[in-house]
Each structure stands twice: as structure tokens, then as C-alpha cells.
Short mmCIF file of C-alpha atoms (C1' of nucleotides) in Angstrom, two decimals:
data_model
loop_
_atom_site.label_atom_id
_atom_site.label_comp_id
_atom_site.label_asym_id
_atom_site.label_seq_id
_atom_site.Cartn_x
_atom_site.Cartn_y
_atom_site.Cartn_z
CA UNK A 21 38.60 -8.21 11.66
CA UNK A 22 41.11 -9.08 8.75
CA UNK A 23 38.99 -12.14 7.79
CA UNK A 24 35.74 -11.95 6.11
CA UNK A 25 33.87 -12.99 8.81
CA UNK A 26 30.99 -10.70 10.02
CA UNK A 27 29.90 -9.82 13.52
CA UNK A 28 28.29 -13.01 15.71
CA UNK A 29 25.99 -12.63 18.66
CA UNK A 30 27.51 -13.70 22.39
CA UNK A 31 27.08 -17.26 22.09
CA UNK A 32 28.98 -17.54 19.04
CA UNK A 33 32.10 -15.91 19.24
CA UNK A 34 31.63 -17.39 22.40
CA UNK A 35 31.68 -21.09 21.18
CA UNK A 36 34.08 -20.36 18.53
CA UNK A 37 37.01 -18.47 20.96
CA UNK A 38 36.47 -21.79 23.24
CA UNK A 39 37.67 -23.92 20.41
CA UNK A 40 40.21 -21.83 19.43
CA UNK A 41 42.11 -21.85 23.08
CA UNK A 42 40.86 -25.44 23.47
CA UNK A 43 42.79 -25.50 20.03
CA UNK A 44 46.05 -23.68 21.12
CA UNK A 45 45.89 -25.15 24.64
CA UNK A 46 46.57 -28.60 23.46
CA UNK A 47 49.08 -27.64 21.43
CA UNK A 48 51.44 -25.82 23.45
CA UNK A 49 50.24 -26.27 27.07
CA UNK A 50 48.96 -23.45 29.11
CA UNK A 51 51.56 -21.46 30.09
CA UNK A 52 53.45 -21.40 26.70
CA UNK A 53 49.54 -20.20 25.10
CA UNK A 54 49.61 -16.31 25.18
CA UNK A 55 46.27 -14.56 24.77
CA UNK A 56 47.23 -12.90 21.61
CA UNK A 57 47.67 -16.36 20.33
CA UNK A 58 44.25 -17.87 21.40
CA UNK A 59 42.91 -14.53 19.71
CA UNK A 60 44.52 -14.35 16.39
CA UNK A 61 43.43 -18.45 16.34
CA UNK A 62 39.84 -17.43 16.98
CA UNK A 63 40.47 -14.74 14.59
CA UNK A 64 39.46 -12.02 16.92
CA UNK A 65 41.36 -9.24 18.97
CA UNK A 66 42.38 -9.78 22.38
CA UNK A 67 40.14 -7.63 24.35
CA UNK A 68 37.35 -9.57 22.93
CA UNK A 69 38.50 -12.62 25.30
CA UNK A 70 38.61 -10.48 28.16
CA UNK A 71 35.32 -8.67 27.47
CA UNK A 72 33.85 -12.59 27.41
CA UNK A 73 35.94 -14.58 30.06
CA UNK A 74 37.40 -12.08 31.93
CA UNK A 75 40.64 -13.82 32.25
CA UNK A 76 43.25 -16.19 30.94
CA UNK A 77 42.24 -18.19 33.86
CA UNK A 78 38.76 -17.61 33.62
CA UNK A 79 39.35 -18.85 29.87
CA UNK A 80 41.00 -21.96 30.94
CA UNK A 81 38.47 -22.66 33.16
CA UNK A 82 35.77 -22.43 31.01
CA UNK A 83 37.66 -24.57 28.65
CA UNK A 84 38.16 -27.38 31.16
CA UNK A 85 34.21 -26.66 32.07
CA UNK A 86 33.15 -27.34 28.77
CA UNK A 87 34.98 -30.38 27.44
CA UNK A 88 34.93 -31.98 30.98
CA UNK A 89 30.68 -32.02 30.34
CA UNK A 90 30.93 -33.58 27.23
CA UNK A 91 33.31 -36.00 28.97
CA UNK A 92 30.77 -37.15 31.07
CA UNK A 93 28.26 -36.99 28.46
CA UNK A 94 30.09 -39.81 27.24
CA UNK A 95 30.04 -41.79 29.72
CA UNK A 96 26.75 -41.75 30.50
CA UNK A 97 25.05 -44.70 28.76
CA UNK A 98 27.32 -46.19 31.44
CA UNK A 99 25.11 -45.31 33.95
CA UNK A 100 22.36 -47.33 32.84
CA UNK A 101 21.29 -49.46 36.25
CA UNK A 102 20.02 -51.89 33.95
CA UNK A 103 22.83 -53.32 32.94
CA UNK A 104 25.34 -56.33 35.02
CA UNK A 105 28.58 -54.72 36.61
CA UNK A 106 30.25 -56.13 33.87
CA UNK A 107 28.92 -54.78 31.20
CA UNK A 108 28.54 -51.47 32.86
CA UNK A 109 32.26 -51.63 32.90
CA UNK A 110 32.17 -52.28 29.38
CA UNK A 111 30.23 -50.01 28.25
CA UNK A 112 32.16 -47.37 30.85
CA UNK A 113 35.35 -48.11 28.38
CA UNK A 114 34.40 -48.18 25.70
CA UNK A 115 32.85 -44.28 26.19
CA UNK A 116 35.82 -43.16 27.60
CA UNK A 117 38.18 -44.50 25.13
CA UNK A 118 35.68 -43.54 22.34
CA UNK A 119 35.14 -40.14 23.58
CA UNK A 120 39.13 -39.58 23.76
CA UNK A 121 39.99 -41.30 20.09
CA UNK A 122 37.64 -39.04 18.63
CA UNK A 123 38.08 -35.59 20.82
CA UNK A 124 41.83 -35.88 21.46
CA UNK A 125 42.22 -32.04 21.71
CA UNK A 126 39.91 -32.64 24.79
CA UNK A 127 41.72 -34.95 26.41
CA UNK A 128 44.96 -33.39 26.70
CA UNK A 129 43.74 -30.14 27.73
CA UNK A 130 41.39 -31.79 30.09
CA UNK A 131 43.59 -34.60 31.86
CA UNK A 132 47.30 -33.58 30.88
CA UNK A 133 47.46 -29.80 30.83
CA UNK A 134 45.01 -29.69 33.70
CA UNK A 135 47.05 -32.14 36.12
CA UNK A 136 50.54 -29.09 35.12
CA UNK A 137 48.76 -26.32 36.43
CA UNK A 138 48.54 -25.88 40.10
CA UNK A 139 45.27 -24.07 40.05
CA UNK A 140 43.33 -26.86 38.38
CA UNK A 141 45.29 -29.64 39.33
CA UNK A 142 42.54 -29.82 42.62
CA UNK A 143 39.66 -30.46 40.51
CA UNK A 144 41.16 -33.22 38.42
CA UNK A 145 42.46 -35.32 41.27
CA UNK A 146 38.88 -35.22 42.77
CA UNK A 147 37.56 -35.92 39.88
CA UNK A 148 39.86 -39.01 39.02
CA UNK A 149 38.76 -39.88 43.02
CA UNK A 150 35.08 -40.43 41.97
CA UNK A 151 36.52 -42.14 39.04
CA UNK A 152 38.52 -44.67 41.36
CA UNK A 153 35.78 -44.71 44.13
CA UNK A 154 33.63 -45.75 41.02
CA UNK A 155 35.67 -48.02 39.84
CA UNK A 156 35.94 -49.87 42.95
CA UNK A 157 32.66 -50.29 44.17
CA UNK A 158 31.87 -51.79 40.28
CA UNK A 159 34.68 -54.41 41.04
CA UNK A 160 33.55 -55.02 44.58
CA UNK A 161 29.69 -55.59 43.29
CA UNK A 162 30.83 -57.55 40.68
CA UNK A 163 32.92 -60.64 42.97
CA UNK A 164 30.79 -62.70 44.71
CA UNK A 165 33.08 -64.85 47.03
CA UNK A 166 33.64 -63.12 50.42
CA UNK A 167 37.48 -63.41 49.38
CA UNK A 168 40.71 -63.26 50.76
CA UNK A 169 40.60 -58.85 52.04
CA UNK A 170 40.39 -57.61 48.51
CA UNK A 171 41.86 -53.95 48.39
CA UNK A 172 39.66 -52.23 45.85
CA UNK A 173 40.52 -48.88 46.36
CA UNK A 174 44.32 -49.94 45.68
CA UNK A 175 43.36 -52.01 42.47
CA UNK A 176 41.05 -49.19 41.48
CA UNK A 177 43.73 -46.90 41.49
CA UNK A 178 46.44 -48.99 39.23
CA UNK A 179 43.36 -50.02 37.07
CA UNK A 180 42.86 -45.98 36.59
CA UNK A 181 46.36 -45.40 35.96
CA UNK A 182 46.81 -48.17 33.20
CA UNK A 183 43.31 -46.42 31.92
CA UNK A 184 44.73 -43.17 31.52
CA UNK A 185 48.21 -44.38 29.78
CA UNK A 186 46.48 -46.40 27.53
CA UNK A 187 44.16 -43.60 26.72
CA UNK A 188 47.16 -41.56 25.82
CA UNK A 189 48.27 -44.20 23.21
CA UNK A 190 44.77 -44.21 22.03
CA UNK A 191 45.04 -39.83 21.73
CA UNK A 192 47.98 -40.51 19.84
CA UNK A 193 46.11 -42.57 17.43
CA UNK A 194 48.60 -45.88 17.95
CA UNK A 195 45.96 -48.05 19.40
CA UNK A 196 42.60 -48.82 18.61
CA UNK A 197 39.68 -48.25 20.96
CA UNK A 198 38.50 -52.28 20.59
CA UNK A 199 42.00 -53.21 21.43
CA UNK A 200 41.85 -51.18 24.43
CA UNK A 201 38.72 -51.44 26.23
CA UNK A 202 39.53 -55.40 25.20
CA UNK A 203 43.18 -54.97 27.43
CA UNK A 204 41.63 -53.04 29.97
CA UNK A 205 38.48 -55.27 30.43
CA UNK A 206 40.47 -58.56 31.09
CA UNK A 207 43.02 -56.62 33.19
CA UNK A 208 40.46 -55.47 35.40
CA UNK A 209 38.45 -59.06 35.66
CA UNK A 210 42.15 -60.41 36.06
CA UNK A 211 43.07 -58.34 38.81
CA UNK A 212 40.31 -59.36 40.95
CA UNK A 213 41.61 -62.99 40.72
CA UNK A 214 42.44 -62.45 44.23
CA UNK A 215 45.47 -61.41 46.07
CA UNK A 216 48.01 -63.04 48.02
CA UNK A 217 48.51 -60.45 51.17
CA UNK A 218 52.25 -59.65 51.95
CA UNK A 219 53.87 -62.39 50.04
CA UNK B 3 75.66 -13.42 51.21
CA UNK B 4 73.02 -12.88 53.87
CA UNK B 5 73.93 -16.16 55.11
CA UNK B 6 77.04 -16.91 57.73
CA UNK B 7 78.10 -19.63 54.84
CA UNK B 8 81.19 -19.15 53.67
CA UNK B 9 82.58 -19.05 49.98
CA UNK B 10 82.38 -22.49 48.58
CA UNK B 11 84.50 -24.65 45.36
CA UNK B 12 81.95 -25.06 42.67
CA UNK B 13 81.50 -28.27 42.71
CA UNK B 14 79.98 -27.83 46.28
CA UNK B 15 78.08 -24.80 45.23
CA UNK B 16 76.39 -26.26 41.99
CA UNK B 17 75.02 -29.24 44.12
CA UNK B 18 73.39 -26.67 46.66
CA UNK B 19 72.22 -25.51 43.74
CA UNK B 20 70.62 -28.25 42.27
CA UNK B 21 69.33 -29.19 45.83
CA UNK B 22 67.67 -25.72 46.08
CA UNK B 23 65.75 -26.01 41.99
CA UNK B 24 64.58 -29.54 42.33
CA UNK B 25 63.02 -28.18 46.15
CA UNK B 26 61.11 -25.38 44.18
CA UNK B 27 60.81 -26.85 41.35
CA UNK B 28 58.74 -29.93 42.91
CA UNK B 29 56.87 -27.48 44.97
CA UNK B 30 55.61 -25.27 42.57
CA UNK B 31 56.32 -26.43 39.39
CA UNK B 32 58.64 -25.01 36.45
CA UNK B 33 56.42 -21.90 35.20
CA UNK B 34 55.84 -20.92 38.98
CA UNK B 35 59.06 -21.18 39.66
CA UNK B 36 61.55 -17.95 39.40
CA UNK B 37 65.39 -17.64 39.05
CA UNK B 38 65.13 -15.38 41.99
CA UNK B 39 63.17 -18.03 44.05
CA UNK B 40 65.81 -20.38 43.75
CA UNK B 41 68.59 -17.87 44.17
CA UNK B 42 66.93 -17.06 47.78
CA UNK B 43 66.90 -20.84 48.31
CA UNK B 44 70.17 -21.96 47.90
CA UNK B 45 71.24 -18.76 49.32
CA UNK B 46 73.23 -16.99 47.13
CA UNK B 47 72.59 -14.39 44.08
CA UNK B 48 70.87 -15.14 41.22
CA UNK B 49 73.78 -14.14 38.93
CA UNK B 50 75.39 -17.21 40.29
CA UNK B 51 72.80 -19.57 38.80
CA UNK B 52 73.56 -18.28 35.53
CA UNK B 53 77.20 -18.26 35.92
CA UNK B 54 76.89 -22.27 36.50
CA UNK B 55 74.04 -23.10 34.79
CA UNK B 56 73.80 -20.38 32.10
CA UNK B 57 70.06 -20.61 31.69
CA UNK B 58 66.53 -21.63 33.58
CA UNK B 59 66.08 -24.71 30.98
CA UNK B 60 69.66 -25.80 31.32
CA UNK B 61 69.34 -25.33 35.01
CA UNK B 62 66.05 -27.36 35.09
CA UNK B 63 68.26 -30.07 32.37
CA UNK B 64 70.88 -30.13 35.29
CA UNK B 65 68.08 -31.50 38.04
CA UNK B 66 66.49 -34.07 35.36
CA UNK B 67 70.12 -35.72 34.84
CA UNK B 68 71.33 -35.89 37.95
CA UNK B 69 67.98 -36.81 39.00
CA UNK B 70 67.45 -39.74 36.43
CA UNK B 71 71.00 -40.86 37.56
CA UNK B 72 70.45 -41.60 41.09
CA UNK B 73 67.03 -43.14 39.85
CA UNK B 74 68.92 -45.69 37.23
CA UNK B 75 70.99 -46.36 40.23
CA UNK B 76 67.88 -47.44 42.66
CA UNK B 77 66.63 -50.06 39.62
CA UNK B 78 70.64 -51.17 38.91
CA UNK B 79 70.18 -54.47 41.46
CA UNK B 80 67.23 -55.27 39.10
CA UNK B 81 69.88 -56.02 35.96
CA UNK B 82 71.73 -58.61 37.57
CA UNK B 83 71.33 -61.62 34.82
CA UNK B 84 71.35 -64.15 37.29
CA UNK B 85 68.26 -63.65 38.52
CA UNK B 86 64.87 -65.31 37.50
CA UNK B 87 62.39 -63.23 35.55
CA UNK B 88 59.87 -63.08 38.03
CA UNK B 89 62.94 -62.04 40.80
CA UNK B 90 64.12 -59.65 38.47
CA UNK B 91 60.88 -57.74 38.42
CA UNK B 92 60.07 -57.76 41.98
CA UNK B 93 63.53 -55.86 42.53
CA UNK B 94 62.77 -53.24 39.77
CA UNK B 95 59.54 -52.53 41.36
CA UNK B 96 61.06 -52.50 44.51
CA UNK B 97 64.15 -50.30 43.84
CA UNK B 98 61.32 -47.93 41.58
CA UNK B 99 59.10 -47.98 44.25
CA UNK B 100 61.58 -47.69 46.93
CA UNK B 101 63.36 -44.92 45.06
CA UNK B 102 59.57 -42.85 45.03
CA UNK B 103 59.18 -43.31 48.44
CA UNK B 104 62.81 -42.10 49.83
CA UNK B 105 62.83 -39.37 46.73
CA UNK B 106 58.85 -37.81 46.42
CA UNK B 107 61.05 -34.34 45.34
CA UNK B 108 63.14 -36.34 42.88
CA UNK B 109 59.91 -38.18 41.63
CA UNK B 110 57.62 -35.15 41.37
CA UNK B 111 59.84 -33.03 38.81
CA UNK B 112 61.03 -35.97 37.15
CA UNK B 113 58.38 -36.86 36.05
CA UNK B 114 55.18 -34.88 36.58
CA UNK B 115 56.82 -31.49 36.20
CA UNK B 116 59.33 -32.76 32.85
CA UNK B 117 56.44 -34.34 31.49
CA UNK B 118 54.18 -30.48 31.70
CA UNK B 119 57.36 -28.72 29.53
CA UNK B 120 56.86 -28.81 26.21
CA UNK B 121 61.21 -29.04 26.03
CA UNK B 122 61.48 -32.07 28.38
CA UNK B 123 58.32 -34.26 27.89
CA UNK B 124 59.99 -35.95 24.85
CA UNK B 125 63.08 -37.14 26.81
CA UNK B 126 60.66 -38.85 29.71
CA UNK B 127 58.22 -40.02 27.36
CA UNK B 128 61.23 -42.02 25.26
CA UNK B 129 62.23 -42.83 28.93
CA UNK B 130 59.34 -44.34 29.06
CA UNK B 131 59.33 -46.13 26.29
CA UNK B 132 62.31 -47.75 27.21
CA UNK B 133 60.89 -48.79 30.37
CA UNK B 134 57.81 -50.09 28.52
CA UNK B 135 60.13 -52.18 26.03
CA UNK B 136 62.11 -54.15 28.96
CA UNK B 137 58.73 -54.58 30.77
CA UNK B 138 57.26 -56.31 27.34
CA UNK B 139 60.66 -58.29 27.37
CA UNK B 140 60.59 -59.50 30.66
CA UNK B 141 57.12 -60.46 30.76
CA UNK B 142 57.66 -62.40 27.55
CA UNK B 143 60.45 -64.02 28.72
CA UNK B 144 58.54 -65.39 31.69
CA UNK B 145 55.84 -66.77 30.18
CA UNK B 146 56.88 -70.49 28.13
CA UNK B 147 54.03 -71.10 26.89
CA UNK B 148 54.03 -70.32 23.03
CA UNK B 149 50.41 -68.89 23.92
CA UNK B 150 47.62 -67.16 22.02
CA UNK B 151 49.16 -64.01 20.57
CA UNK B 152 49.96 -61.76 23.38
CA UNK B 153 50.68 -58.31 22.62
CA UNK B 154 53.24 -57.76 25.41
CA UNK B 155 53.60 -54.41 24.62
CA UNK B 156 50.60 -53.25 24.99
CA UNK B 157 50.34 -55.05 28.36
CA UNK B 158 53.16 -53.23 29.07
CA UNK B 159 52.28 -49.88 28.63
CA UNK B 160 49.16 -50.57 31.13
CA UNK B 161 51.14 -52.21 33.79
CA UNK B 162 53.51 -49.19 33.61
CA UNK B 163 50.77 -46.65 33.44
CA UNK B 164 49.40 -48.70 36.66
CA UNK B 165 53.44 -48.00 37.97
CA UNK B 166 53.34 -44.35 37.72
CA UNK B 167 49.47 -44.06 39.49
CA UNK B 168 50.68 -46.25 42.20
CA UNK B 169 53.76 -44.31 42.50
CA UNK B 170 52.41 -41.14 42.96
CA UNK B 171 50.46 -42.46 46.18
CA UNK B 172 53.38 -44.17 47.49
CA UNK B 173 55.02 -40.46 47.03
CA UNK B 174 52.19 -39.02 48.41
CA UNK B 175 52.54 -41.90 51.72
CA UNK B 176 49.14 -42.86 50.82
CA UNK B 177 50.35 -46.44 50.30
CA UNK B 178 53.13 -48.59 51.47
CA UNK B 179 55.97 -49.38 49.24
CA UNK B 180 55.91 -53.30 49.84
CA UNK B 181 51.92 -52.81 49.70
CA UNK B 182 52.35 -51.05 46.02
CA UNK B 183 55.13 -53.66 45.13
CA UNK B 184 52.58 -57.01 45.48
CA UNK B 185 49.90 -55.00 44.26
CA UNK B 186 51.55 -54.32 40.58
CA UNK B 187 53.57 -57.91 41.01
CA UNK B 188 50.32 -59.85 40.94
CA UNK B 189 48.77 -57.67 38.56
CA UNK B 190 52.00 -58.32 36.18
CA UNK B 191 51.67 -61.87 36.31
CA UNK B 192 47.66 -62.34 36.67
CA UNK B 193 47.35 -59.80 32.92
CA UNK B 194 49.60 -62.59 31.20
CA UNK B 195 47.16 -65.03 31.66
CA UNK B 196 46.16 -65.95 27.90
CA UNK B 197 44.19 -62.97 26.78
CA UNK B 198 41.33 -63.46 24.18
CA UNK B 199 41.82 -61.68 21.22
CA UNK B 200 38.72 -59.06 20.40
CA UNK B 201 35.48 -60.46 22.53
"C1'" DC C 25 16.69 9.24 10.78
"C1'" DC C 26 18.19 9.25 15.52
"C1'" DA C 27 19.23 6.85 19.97
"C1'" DT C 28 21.30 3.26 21.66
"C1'" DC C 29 22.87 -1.39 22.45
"C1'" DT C 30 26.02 -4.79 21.05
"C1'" DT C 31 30.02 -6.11 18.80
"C1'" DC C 32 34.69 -5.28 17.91
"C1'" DT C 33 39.36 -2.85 17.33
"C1'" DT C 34 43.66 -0.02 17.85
"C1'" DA C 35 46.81 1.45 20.92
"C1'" DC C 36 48.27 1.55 25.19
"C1'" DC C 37 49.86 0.44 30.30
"C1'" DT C 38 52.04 -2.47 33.77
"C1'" DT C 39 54.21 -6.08 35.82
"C1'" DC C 40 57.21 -9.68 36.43
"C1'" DA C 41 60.87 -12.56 35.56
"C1'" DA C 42 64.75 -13.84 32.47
"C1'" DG C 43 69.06 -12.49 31.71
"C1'" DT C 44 73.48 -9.19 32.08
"C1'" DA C 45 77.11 -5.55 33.07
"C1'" DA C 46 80.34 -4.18 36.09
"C1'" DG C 47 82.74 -4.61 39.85
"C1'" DA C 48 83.56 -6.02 44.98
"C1'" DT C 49 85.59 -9.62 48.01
"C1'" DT C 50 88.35 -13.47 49.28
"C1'" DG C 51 92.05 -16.41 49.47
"C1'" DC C 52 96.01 -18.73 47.33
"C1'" DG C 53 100.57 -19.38 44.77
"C1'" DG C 54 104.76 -17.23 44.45
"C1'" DC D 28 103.08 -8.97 50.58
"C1'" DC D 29 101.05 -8.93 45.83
"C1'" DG D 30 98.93 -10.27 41.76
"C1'" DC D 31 95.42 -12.85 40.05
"C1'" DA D 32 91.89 -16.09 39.62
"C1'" DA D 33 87.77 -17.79 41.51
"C1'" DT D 34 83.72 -16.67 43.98
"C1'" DC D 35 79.99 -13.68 44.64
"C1'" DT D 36 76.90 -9.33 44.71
"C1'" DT D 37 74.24 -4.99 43.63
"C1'" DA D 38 71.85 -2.86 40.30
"C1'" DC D 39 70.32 -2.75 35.90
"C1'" DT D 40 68.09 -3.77 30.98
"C1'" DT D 41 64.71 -5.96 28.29
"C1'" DG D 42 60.92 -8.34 26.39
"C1'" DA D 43 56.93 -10.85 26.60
"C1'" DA D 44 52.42 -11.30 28.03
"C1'" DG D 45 48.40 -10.20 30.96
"C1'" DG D 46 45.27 -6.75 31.14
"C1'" DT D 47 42.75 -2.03 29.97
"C1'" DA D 48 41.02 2.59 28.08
"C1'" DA D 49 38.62 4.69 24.72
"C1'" DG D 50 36.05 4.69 21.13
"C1'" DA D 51 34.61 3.00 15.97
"C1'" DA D 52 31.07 0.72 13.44
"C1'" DG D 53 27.08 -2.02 12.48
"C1'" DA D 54 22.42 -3.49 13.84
"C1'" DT D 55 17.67 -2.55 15.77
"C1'" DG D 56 13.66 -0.32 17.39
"C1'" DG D 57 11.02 3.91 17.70
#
DNA sequence: CCATCTTCTTACCTTCAAGTAAGATTGCGG
DNA sequence: CCGCAATCTTACTTGAAGGTAAGAAGATGG
């Protein structure tokens, strides 16, 4: 090792080579990250990934593994059953957008490098599904008049999308979190307004 | 040639070409994608490709111009000055979503392959922006009311973050275009509706 | 102090795809 | 018919990156 650092038990090294791809991975996107790159970031020799991950998929995986569990760490005050629809939704946003203004490095890797590489492309979909699903069902609960043949699935999924773009401004620091979760809040109360079919 | 084709002008041949990359391309994405898989699908030798295109990347350039161009050309009805506001952004939606629809290949690399290369994803993102600035313009100009601070912008870059989700379901036929069109036309008009400023 | 387990490295192999050198084939103007 | 320019191919070089073999060196327990 050319640094000072002395030897680490498993977990570690473990812990520390994690940030360092998570590091590199964000950075330059998966394919352009070569293994000797994550390594000389986690100031380590190459083998060392491979005698702990196995893989540079394995690696990735593990990556995706870790930050997607703090993800939904996040998110779980959320989950409170406590709590009205709406404020569930608030509190939903405000996690998310929290937990990607202050782990941006996550967020990329997780959502945007994820969705460009075929292999893990699967898992995010499904999990933006749940997210939609989720999504929907809140909205549904949450209007009371037996309305005009609301599509929730369909306003779920813009409401996602707009989520994730904004959360990309937020990554890149040019929004603030209040100013989000305040957008996305009335957009999604708006949006329920409902619909004219077919117009 | 393998093929029965016969030698072609190179005007012909560089559009086979282009035909053949933005087929792979969209299929498997630009890492996954080899000179020699293209080659194979236009039918002709990979030598050719670089004769005409000189390199992958300027190859994969070639497909996001001409690409970009015949999208432009879908949303050109949508410039006409004479029409309202309101008219005016029903046809961009419908020539964007329309364009999606009859073009899931042209959609798919893009945007969601351009936007995974590290060389392209500045060009669509300042695409993008563009978009995002006449969507803030047009939304402004539609509403008369000299109303409580809207940041059009920012309700803008939601509404075309909601674009792109829809979008990719309308290119994956999960959703009808005209569906998708009312969908992100009400939501357009319904988020101008006065928004209150940090509650 | 010796055995041994864990941590860690240097130096290597292998594969795959980008890119190229050299020349064959075809057809057209003169 | 002939030269020549455009089209097109076979066969190669090269480099980068994923992955591995073999073993050094430091801790720990007997």
C-alpha cells in the first residue's frame, strides 16, 4: 500500500472500497469506471476487489444494494400509518428529496447509472413500479368524491417522472428541497382536480 | 457482401447505415453495442463504417443528428404563431408524443441511450433545457393574471420530467398517445393554478 | 517462537472490440 | 477497351480492462 494506511479487517476495506466505486461510479458512469480505477480510489490493489466482490458486476451490485437501503431508510418515517394521506405524501417528499440533496453520489449511481446498464435496468423499473403503485393508491385514498374515472396509475406515473427530474435539479444543487417537495405537493393535489376524459 | 445487394452510392449506403446503429444501438445500448454488430446489420464490412463515419462516437453523433432532425420536424406544426397558447401546446405534445409512438427506436437512443454517455448527455440535457425554457414561456404567456409569483420554470422542468415518463410508456405501447396527450395537457394547465409560496 | 489465518501486492494472462493496412471488385467516362 | 475512381472486403494490429496465480507480510493463539 503506498499510503500510510495499515491493514483493516473485512468489513472495513469492505465499507471503504464501496465508497470508493460508489465514488468513481458517479463520476464517470459504469462502463467508463475500470477496476484499477475504483482500486487506486480506495487506495488498494485490484485483486483486493475481486477477492471481496468477486466481480465488477458483483461490485456494482453491491453498490446499488447498499445505497438503495439507505434509500428506503429514508423514506421510512413515511410509512407511519398514523399519519393522513396527505401528509404521508409530505413527509414521503420531503425524505426523498432530502435523502438525494444530501447523498447525491447515491442518487446518480442508484437511479441514473442504474436505468444505462441493461443488467440492472430490471430492478429499477420494478422498483420505480412500487413507487408508482404507491403513489397511486395514496392519491386514490386521499379523494373522496367517487369522481369522474380517475386514472391513477397514469397520473402516478407523470407525478413520478416530474419527481425524478426535479430530483435531478435538486442533485445538482440548483433547487432547494422546500421548494421542491412545495412544487411537487401542489402538483400532485392539483392533478387530482379531476380529468376531463378524451377532450 | 454475403448479401445479393448490390454496390450502392454513398449517400444510400450511409443511411442503411445509420438505419442499422440506431437498430442496435436502441436494442442494446452504446457500450453493448460493437462496430462489428452493426457491420453484420447493415450488411456490409466493418471497414466501411469507418470509411463513412470514421469513428464509433462520430457514428453514434451521426444517429443523434439525424435523429433530433426528424424529431424537430414532428414538433415544427407546434411553432406556427397564429395559434393560441393553449393550441400551441396541445400540438407540441401531440407531434412529441406522436413522434415517440411512430419512432420508440428513434426515442430510445435519443434520449435514454445519449443521456448514459458521458460525450452526449450534455448536448440532450441543453436540449432539454431549451425545451424547458419555451415550456416556462408558453405557460407564462397563457396565464393573464399578474398572479402570485410563479416560478414557471421550475413548473416547467416537472411538467417536462412528467413528458419524458409518459413518453417512455407511450414508446413502450403501454399508453395511448391521445391518452398521454390530455393527461400532461390538464396537468399543464391545472399546476398554473396560483401556487402558494413555501406552506 | 512456530503455525497459521487473514490481509494485501506484484506481475501476469486473456479476451474483446476499436481501429487499420492493403488490396480486390465493379462500373463509368473517354 | 482501358484507366481510374468509388465501393467494398479479408485479415490484421493494438490497447484497454476484466480477471487470476502465486506468494509476501503482519497479526494471533498455542
Amino acid at each position: 500500500m503506498a499510503d500510510g494506511t495499515k491493514r483493516l479487517p473485512r468489513a472495513v476495506r469492505e465499507q471503504q472500497m464501496l465508497d470508493a466505486a460508489v465514488d468513481v461510479f458517479s463520476e464517470r458512469g459504469f462502463h467508463e469506471t475500470s477496476m484499477d480505477a475504483i482500486a487506486a480510489r480506495a487506495k488498494i490493489s485490484k485483486p483486493m476487489l475481486y477477492l471481496y466482490y468477486g466481480s465488477k458486476d458483483e461490485l456494482f451490485a453491491a453498490c446499488i444494494r447498499r445505497e438503495g437501503l439507505r434509500f428506503v431508510e429514508a423514506l421510512a418515517p413515511a410509512g407511519d400509518p398514523s399519519l393522513a394521506p396527505r401528509e404521508q405524501l409530505r413527509c414521503a417528499l420531503e425524505g426523498f428529496l432530502g435523502f438525494v440533496s444530501a447523498h447525491r453520489k447515491s442518487w446518480m449511481v442508484l437511479y441514473r447509472q442504474a436505468m444505462g446498464q441493461q443488467a440492472f435496468v430490471g430492478s429499477v423499473k420494478s422498483s420505480r413500479d412500487r413507487l408508482i403503485e404507491l403513489t397511486a393508491r395514496l392519491l386514490e385514498s386521499s379523494t373522496r368524491d367517487p369522481d369522474t374515472g380517475q386514472d391513477f396509475e397514469l397520473i402516478a406515473i407523470a407525478l413520478v417522472g416530474a419527481g425524478e427530474a426535479v430530483a435531478d435539479r435538486v442533485a445538482g444543487g440548483e433547487i432547494e428541497v422546500a421548494t421542491a417537495a412545495d412544487l411537487l405537493e401542489s402538483l400532485a393535489w392539483r392533478g387530482l382536480a379531476g380529468k376531463k376524459k378524451s377532450e
